PDB file of C-alpha atoms and ligand atoms in Angstrom:
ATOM      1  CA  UNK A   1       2.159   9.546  15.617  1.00  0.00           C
ATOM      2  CA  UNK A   2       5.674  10.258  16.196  1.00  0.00           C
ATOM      3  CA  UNK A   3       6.671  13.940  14.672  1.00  0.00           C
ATOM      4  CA  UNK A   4       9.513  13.629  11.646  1.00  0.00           C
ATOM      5  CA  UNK A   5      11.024  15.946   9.035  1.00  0.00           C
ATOM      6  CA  UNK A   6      10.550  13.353   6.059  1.00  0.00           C
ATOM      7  CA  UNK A   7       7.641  12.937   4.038  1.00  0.00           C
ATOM      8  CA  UNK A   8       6.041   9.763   4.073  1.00  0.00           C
ATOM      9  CA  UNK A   9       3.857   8.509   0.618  1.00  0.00           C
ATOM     10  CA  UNK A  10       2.011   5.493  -0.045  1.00  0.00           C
ATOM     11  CA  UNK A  11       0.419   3.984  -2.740  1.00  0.00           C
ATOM     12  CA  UNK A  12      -3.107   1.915  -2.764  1.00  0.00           C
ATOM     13  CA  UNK A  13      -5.450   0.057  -4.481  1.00  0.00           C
ATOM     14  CA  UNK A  14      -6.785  -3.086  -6.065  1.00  0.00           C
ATOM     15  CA  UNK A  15      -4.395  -6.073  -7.309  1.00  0.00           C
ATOM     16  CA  UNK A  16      -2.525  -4.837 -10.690  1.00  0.00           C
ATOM     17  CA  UNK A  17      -3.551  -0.926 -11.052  1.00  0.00           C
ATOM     18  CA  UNK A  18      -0.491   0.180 -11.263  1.00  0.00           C
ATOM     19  CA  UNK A  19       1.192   1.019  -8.262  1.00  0.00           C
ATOM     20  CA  UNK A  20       4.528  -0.402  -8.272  1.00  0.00           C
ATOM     21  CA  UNK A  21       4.475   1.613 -11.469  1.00  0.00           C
ATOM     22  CA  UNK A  22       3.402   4.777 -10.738  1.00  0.00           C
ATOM     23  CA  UNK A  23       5.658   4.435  -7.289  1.00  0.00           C
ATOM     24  CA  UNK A  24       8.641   4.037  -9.184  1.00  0.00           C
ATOM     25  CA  UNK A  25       7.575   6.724 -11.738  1.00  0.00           C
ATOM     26  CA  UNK A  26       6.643   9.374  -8.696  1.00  0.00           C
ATOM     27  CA  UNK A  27      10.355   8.247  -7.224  1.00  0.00           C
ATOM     28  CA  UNK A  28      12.312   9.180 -10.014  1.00  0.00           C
ATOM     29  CA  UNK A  29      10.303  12.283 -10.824  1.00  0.00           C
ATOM     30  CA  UNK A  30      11.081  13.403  -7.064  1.00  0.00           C
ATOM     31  CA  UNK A  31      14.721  12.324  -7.244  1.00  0.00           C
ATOM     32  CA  UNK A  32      15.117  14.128 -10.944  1.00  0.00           C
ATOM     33  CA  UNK A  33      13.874  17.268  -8.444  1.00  0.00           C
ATOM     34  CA  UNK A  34      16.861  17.232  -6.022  1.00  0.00           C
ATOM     35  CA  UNK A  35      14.628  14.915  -2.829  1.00  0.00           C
ATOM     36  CA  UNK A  36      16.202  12.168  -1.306  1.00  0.00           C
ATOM     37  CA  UNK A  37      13.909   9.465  -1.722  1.00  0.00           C
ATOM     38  CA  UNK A  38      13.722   5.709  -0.571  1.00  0.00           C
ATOM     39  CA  UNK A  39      11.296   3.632  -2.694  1.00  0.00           C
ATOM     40  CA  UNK A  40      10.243   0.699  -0.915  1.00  0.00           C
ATOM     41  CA  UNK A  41       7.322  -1.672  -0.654  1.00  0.00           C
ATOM     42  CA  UNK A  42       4.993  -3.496   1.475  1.00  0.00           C
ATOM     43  CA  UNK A  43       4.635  -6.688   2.046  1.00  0.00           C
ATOM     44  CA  UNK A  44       8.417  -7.083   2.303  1.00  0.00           C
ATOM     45  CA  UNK A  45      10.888  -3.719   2.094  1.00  0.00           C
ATOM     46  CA  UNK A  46      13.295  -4.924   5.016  1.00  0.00           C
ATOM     47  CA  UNK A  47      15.014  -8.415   4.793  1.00  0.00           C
ATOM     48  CA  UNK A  48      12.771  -9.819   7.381  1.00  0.00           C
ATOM     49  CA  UNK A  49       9.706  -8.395   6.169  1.00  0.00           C
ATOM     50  CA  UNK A  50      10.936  -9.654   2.599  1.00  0.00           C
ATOM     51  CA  UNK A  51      10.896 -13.313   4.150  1.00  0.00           C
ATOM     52  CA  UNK A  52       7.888 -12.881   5.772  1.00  0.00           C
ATOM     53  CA  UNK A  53       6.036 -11.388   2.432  1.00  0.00           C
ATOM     54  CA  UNK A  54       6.818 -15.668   1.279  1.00  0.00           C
ATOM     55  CA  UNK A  55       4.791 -16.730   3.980  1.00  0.00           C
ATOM     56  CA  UNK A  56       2.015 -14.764   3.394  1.00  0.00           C
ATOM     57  CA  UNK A  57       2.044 -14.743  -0.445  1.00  0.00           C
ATOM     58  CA  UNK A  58       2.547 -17.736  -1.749  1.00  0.00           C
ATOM     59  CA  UNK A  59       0.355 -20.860  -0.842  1.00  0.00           C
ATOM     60  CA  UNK A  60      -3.322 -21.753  -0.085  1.00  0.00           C
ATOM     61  CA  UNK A  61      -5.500 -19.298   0.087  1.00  0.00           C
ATOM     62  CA  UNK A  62      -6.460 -20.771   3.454  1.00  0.00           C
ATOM     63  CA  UNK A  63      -2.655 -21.673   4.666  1.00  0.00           C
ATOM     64  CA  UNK A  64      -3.186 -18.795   7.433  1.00  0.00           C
ATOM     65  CA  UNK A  65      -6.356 -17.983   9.784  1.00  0.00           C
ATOM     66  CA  UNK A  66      -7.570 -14.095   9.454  1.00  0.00           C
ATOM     67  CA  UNK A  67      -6.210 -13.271  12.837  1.00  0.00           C
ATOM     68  CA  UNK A  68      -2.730 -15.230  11.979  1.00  0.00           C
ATOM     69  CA  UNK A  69      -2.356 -13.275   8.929  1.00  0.00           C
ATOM     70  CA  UNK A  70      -2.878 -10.021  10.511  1.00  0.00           C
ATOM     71  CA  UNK A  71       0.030 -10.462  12.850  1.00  0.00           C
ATOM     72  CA  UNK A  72       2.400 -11.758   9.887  1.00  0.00           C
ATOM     73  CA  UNK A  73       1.576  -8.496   7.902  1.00  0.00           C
ATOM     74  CA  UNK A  74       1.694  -6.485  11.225  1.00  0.00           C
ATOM     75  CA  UNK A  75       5.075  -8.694  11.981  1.00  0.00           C
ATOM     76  CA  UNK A  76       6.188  -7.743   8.640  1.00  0.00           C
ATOM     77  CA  UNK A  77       5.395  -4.069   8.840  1.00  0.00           C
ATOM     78  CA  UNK A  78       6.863  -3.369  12.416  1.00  0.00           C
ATOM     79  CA  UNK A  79      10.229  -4.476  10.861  1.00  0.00           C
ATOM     80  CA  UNK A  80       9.983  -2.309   7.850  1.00  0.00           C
ATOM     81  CA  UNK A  81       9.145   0.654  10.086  1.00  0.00           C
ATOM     82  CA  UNK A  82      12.997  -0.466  12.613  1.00  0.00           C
ATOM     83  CA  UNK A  83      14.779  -0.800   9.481  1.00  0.00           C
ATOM     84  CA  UNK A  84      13.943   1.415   6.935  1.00  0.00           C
ATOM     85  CA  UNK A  85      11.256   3.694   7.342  1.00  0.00           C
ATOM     86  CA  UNK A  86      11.313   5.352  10.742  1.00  0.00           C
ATOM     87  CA  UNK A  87      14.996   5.990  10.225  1.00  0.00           C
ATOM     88  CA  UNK A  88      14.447   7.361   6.821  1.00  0.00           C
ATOM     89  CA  UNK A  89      11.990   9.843   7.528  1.00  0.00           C
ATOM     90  CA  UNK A  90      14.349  10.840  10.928  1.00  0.00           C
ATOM     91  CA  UNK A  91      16.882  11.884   8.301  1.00  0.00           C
ATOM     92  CA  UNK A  92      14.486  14.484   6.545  1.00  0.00           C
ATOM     93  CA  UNK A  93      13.698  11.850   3.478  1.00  0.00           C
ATOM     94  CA  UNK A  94      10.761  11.579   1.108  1.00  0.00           C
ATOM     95  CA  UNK A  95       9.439   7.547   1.710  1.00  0.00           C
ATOM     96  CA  UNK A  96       7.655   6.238  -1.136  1.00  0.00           C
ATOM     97  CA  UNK A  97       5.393   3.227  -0.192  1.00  0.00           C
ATOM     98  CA  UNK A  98       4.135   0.734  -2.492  1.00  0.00           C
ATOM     99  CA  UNK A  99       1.077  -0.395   0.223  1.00  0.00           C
ATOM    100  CA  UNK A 100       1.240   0.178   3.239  1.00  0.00           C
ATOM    101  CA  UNK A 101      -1.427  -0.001   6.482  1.00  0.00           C
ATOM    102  CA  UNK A 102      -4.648   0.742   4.420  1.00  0.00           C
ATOM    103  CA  UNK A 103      -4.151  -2.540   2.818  1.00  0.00           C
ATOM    104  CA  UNK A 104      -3.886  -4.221   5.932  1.00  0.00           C
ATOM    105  CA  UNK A 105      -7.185  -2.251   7.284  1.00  0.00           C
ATOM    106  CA  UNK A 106      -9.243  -3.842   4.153  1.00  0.00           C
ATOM    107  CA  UNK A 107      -7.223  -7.391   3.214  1.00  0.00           C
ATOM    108  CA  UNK A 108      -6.791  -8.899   6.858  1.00  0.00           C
ATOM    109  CA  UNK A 109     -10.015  -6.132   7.825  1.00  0.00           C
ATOM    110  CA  UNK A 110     -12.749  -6.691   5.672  1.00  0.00           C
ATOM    111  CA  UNK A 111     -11.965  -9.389   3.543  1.00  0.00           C
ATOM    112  CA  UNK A 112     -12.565 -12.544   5.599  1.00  0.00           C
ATOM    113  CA  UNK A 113     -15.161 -11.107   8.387  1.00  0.00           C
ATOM    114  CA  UNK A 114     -14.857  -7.739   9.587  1.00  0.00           C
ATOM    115  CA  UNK A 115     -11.686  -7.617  11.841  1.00  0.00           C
ATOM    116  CA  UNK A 116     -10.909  -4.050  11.209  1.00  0.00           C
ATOM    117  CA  UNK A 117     -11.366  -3.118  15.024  1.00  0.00           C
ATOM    118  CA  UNK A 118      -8.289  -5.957  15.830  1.00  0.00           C
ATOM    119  CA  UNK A 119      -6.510  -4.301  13.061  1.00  0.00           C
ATOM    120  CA  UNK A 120      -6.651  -0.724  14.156  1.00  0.00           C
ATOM    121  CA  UNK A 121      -5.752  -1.591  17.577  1.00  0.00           C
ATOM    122  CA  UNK A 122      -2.517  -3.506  16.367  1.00  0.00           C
ATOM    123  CA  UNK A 123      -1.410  -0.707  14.286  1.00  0.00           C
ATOM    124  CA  UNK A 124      -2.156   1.883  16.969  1.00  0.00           C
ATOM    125  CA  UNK A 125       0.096  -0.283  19.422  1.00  0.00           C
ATOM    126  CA  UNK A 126       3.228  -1.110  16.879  1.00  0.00           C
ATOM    127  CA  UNK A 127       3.035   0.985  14.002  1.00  0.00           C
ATOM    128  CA  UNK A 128       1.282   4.433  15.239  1.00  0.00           C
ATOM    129  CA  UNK A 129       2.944   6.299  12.143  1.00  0.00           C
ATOM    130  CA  UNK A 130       0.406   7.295   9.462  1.00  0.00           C
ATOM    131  CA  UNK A 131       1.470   8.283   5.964  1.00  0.00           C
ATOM    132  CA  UNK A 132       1.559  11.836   4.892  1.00  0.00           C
ATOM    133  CA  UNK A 133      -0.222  11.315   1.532  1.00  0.00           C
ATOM    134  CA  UNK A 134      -1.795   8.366   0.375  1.00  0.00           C
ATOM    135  CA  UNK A 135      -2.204   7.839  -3.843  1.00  0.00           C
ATOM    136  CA  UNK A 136      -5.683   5.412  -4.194  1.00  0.00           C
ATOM    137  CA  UNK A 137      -5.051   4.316  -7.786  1.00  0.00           C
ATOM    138  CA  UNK A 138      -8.574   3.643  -8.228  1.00  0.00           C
ATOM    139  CA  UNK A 139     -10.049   1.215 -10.820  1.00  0.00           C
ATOM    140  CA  UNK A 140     -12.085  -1.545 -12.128  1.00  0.00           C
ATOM    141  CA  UNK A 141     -11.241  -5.224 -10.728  1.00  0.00           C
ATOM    142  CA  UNK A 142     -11.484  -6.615 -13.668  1.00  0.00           C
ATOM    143  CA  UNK A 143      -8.906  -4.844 -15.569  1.00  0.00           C
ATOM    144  CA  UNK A 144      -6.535  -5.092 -12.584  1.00  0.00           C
ATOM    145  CA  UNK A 145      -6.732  -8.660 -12.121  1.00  0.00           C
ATOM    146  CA  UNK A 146      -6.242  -8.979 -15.779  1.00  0.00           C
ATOM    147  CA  UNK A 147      -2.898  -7.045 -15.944  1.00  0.00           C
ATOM    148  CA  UNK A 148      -2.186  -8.329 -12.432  1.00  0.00           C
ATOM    149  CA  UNK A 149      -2.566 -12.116 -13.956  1.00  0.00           C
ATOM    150  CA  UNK A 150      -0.828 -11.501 -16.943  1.00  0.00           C
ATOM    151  CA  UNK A 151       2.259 -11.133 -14.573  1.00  0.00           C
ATOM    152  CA  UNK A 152       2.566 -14.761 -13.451  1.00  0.00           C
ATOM    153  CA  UNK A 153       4.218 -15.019 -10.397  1.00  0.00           C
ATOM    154  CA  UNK A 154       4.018 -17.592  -7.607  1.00  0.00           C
ATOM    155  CA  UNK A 155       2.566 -14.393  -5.440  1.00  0.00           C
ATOM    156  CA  UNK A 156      -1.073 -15.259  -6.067  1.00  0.00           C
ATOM    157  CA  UNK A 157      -2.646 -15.908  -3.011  1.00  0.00           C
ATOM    158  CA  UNK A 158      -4.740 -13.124  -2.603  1.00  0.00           C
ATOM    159  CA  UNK A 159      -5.092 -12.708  -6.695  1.00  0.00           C
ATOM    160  CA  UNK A 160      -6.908 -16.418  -5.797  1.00  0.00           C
ATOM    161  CA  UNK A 161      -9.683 -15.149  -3.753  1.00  0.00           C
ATOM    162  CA  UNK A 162     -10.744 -13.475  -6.700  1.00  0.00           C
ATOM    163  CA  UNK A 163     -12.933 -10.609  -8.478  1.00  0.00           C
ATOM    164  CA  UNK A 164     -15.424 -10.807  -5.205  1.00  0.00           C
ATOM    165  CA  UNK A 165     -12.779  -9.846  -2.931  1.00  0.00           C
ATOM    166  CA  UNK A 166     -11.173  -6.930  -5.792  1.00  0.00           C
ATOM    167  CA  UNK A 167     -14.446  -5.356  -5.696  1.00  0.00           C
ATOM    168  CA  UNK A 168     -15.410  -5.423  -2.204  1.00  0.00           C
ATOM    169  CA  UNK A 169     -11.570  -3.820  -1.672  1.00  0.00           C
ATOM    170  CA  UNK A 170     -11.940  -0.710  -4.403  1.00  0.00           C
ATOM    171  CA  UNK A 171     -15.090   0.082  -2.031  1.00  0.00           C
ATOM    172  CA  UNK A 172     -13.013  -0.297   0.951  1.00  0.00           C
ATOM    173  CA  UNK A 173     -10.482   2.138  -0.791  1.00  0.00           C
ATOM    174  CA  UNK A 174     -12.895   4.935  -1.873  1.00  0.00           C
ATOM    175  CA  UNK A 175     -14.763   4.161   1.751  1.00  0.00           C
ATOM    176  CA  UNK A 176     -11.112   5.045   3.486  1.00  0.00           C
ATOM    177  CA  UNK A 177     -10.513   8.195   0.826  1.00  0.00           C
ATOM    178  CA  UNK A 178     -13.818   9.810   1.517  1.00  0.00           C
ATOM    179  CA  UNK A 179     -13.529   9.302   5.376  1.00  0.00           C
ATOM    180  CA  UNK A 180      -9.910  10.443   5.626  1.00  0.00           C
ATOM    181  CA  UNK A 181     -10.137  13.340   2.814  1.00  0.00           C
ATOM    182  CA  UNK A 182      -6.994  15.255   4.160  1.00  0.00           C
ATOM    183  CA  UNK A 183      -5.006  12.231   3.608  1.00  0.00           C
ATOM    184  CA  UNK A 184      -6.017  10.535   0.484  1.00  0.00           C
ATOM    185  CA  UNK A 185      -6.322  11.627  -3.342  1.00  0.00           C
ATOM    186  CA  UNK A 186      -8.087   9.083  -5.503  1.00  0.00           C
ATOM    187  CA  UNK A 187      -6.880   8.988  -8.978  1.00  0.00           C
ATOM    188  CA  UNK A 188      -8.277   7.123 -12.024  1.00  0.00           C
ATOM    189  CA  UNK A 189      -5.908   4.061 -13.027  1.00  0.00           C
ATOM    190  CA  UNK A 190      -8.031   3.461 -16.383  1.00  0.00           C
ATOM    191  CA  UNK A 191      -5.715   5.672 -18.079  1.00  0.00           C
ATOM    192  CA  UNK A 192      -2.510   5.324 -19.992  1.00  0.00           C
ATOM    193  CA  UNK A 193       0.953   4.980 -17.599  1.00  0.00           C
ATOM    194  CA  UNK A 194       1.858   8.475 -18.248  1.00  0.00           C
ATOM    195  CA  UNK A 195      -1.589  10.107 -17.925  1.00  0.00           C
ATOM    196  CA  UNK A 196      -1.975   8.619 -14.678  1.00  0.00           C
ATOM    197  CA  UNK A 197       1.948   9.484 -13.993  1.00  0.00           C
ATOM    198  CA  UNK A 198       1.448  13.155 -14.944  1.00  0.00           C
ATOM    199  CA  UNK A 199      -1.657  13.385 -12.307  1.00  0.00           C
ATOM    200  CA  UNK A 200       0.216  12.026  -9.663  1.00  0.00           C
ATOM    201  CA  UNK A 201       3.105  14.246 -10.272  1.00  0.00           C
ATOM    202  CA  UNK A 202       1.465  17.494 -10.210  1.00  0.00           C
ATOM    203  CA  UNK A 203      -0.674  16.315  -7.289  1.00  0.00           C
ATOM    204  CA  UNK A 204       2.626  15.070  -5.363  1.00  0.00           C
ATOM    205  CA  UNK A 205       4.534  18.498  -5.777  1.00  0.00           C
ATOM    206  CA  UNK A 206       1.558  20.867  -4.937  1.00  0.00           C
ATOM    207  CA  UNK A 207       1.072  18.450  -1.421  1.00  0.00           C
ATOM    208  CA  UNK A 208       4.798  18.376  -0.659  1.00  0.00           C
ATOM    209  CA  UNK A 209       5.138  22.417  -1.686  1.00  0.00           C
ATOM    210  CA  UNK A 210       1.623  22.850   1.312  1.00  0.00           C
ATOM    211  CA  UNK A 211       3.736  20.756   3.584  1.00  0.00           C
ATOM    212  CA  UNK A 212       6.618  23.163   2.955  1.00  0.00           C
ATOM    213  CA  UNK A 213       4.566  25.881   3.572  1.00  0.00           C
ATOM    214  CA  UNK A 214       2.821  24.894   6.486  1.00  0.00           C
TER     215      UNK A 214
HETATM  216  P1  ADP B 301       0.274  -3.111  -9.083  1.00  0.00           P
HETATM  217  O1  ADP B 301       1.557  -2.757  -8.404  1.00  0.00           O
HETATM  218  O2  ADP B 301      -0.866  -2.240  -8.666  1.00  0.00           O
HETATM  219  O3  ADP B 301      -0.071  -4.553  -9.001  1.00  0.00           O
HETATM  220  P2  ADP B 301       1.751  -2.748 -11.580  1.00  0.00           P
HETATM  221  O4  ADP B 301       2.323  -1.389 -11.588  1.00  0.00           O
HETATM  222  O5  ADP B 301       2.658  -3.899 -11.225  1.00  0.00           O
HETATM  223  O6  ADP B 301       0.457  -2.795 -10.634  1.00  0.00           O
HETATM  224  O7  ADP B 301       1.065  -3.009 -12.990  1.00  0.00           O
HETATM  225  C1  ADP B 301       0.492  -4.265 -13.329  1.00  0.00           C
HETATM  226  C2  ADP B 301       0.704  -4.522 -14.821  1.00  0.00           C
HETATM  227  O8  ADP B 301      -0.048  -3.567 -15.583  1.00  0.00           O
HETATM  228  C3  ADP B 301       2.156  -4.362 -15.246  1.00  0.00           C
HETATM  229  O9  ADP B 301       2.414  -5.300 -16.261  1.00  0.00           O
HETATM  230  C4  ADP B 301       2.232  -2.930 -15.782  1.00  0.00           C
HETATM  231  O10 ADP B 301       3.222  -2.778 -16.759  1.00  0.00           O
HETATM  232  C5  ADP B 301       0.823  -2.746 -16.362  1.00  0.00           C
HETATM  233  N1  ADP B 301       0.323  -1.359 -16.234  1.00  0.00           N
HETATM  234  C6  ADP B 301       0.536  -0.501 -15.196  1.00  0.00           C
HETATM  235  N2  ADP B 301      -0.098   0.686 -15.409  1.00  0.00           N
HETATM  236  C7  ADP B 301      -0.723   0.574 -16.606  1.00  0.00           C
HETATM  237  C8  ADP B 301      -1.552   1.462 -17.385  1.00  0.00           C
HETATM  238  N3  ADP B 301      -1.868   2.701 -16.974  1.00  0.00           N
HETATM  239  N4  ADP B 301      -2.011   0.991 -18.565  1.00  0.00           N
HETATM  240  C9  ADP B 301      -1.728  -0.260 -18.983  1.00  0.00           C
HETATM  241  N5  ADP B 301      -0.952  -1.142 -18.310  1.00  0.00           N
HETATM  242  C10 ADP B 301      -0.449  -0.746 -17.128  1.00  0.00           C
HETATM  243  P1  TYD B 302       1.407  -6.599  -3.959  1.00  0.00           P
HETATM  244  O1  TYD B 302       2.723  -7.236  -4.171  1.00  0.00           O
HETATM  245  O2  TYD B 302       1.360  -5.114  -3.808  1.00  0.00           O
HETATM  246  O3  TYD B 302       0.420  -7.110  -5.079  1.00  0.00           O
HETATM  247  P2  TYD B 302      -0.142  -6.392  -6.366  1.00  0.00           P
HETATM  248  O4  TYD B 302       1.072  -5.842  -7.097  1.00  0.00           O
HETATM  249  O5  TYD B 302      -0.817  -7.518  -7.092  1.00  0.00           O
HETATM  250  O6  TYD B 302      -1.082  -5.332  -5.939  1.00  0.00           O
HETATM  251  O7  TYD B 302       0.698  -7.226  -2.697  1.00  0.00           O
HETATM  252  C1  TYD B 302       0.451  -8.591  -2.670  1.00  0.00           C
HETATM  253  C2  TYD B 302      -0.837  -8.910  -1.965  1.00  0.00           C
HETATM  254  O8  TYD B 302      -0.711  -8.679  -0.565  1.00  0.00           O
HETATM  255  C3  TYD B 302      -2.019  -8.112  -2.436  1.00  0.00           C
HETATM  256  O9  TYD B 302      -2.979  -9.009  -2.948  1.00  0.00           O
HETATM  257  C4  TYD B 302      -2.554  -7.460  -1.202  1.00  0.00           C
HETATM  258  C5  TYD B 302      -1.935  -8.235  -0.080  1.00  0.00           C
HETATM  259  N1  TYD B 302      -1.699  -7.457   1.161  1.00  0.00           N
HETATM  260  C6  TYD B 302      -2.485  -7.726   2.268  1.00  0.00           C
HETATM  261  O10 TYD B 302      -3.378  -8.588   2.225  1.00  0.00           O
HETATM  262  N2  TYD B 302      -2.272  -7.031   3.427  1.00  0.00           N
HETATM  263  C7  TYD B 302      -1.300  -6.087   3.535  1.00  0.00           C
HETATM  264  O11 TYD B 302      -1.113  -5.474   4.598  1.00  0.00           O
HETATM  265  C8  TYD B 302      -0.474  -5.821   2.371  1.00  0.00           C
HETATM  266  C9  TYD B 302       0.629  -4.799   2.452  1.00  0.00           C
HETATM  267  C10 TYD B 302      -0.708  -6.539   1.203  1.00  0.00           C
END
């Protein structure tokens, strides 16, 4: 992983529990606290990636084979990391991530056989940058998919697969979290916006005051 002064954020979890939300809340909290933040998201968050998030969104469920699909979303991704990423976090910024890699590692990895070994190795070769902290806003598929439905958009073709797939991901998620407890903090997405907002605030500013620190 390539050393930088920025701080680099993601945010994970199942189809509609909440993290576009609670990005943009944690973004605006951090920039009401004097950081310079860049709020982006994943697929898309660079023009190219933006056109490639089209491909991969909207259509069949079956328009792309698994091992297509994970170049696309690694396609995407490498872009995202020329363009906006990478040179924010050179300049010192805070990078807020609505997904990022870990989706990739359970969507394109577990989702339609178990390709996470092709995964890793793609990531290791183009992407090699890890976030710093990584928000799992962790809840039950049902009440994701419902909120995430309610939304209608043309974006559904991974909403399509269904509740099979939204369960077999929140395991994935709290699999990754467990594994990888330095980088992850689980938090429960049941709650109302601003309980959930309030967690992830405090928990944000006590990581970013250790990375200070250390
Ligand atoms: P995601 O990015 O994970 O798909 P969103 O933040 O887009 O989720 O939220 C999906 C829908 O659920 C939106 O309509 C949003 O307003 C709503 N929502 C988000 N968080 C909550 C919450 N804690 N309680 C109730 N509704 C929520
Ligand atoms: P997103 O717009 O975040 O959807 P939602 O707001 O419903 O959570 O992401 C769209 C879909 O893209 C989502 O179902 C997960 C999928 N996805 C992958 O399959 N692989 C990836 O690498 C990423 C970033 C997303």
């Amino acid at each position: 992983m390539t050393a930088h002064p920025g701080i680099f954020i993601t945010f994970e979890g199942i189809d509609g529990s909440g993290k576009s939300t609670q990005a943009r809340r944690l973004a605006e909290v951090l920039t009401g606290a004097g950081f310079d933040v860049v709020l982006t998201r994943e697929p898309g968050g660079s023009e190219g990636a933006e056109q490639i998030r089209s491909l991969v969104l909207e259509g069949d469920p079956d328009r792309w084979s698994p091992e297509t699909e994970i170049l696309l979303f690694t396609a995407a991704r490498r872009d995202h990391m020329e363009k906006r990423i990478w040179p924010a976090l050179k300049a010192g910024k805070i990078v807020i991530s609505d997904r990022f890699a870990d989706s990739t590692r359970l969507y394109q990895g577990l989702s339609r056989g178990d390709l996470r070994a092709q995964v890793d190795r793609l990531h290791e070769m183009m992407i090699g940058t890890e976030p710093d902290v990584t928000f799992v806003i962790d809840m039950d598929p049902g009440i994701g998919l419902a909120r995430a439905k309610s939304r209608q958009t043309s974006e559904e073709r991974f909403e399509d697969f269904g509740e099979d797939l939204q369960l077999k991901m929140r395991q994935g998620f709290l699999d990754l979290a467990r594994t990888h407890p330095d980088r992850f903090i689980v938090v429960n997405g049941t709650r109302s916006m601003d309980a959930v907002a309030e967690d992830v605030r405090a928990l944000a500013l006590d990581r970013l005051a250790q990375t200070a620190s250390g």
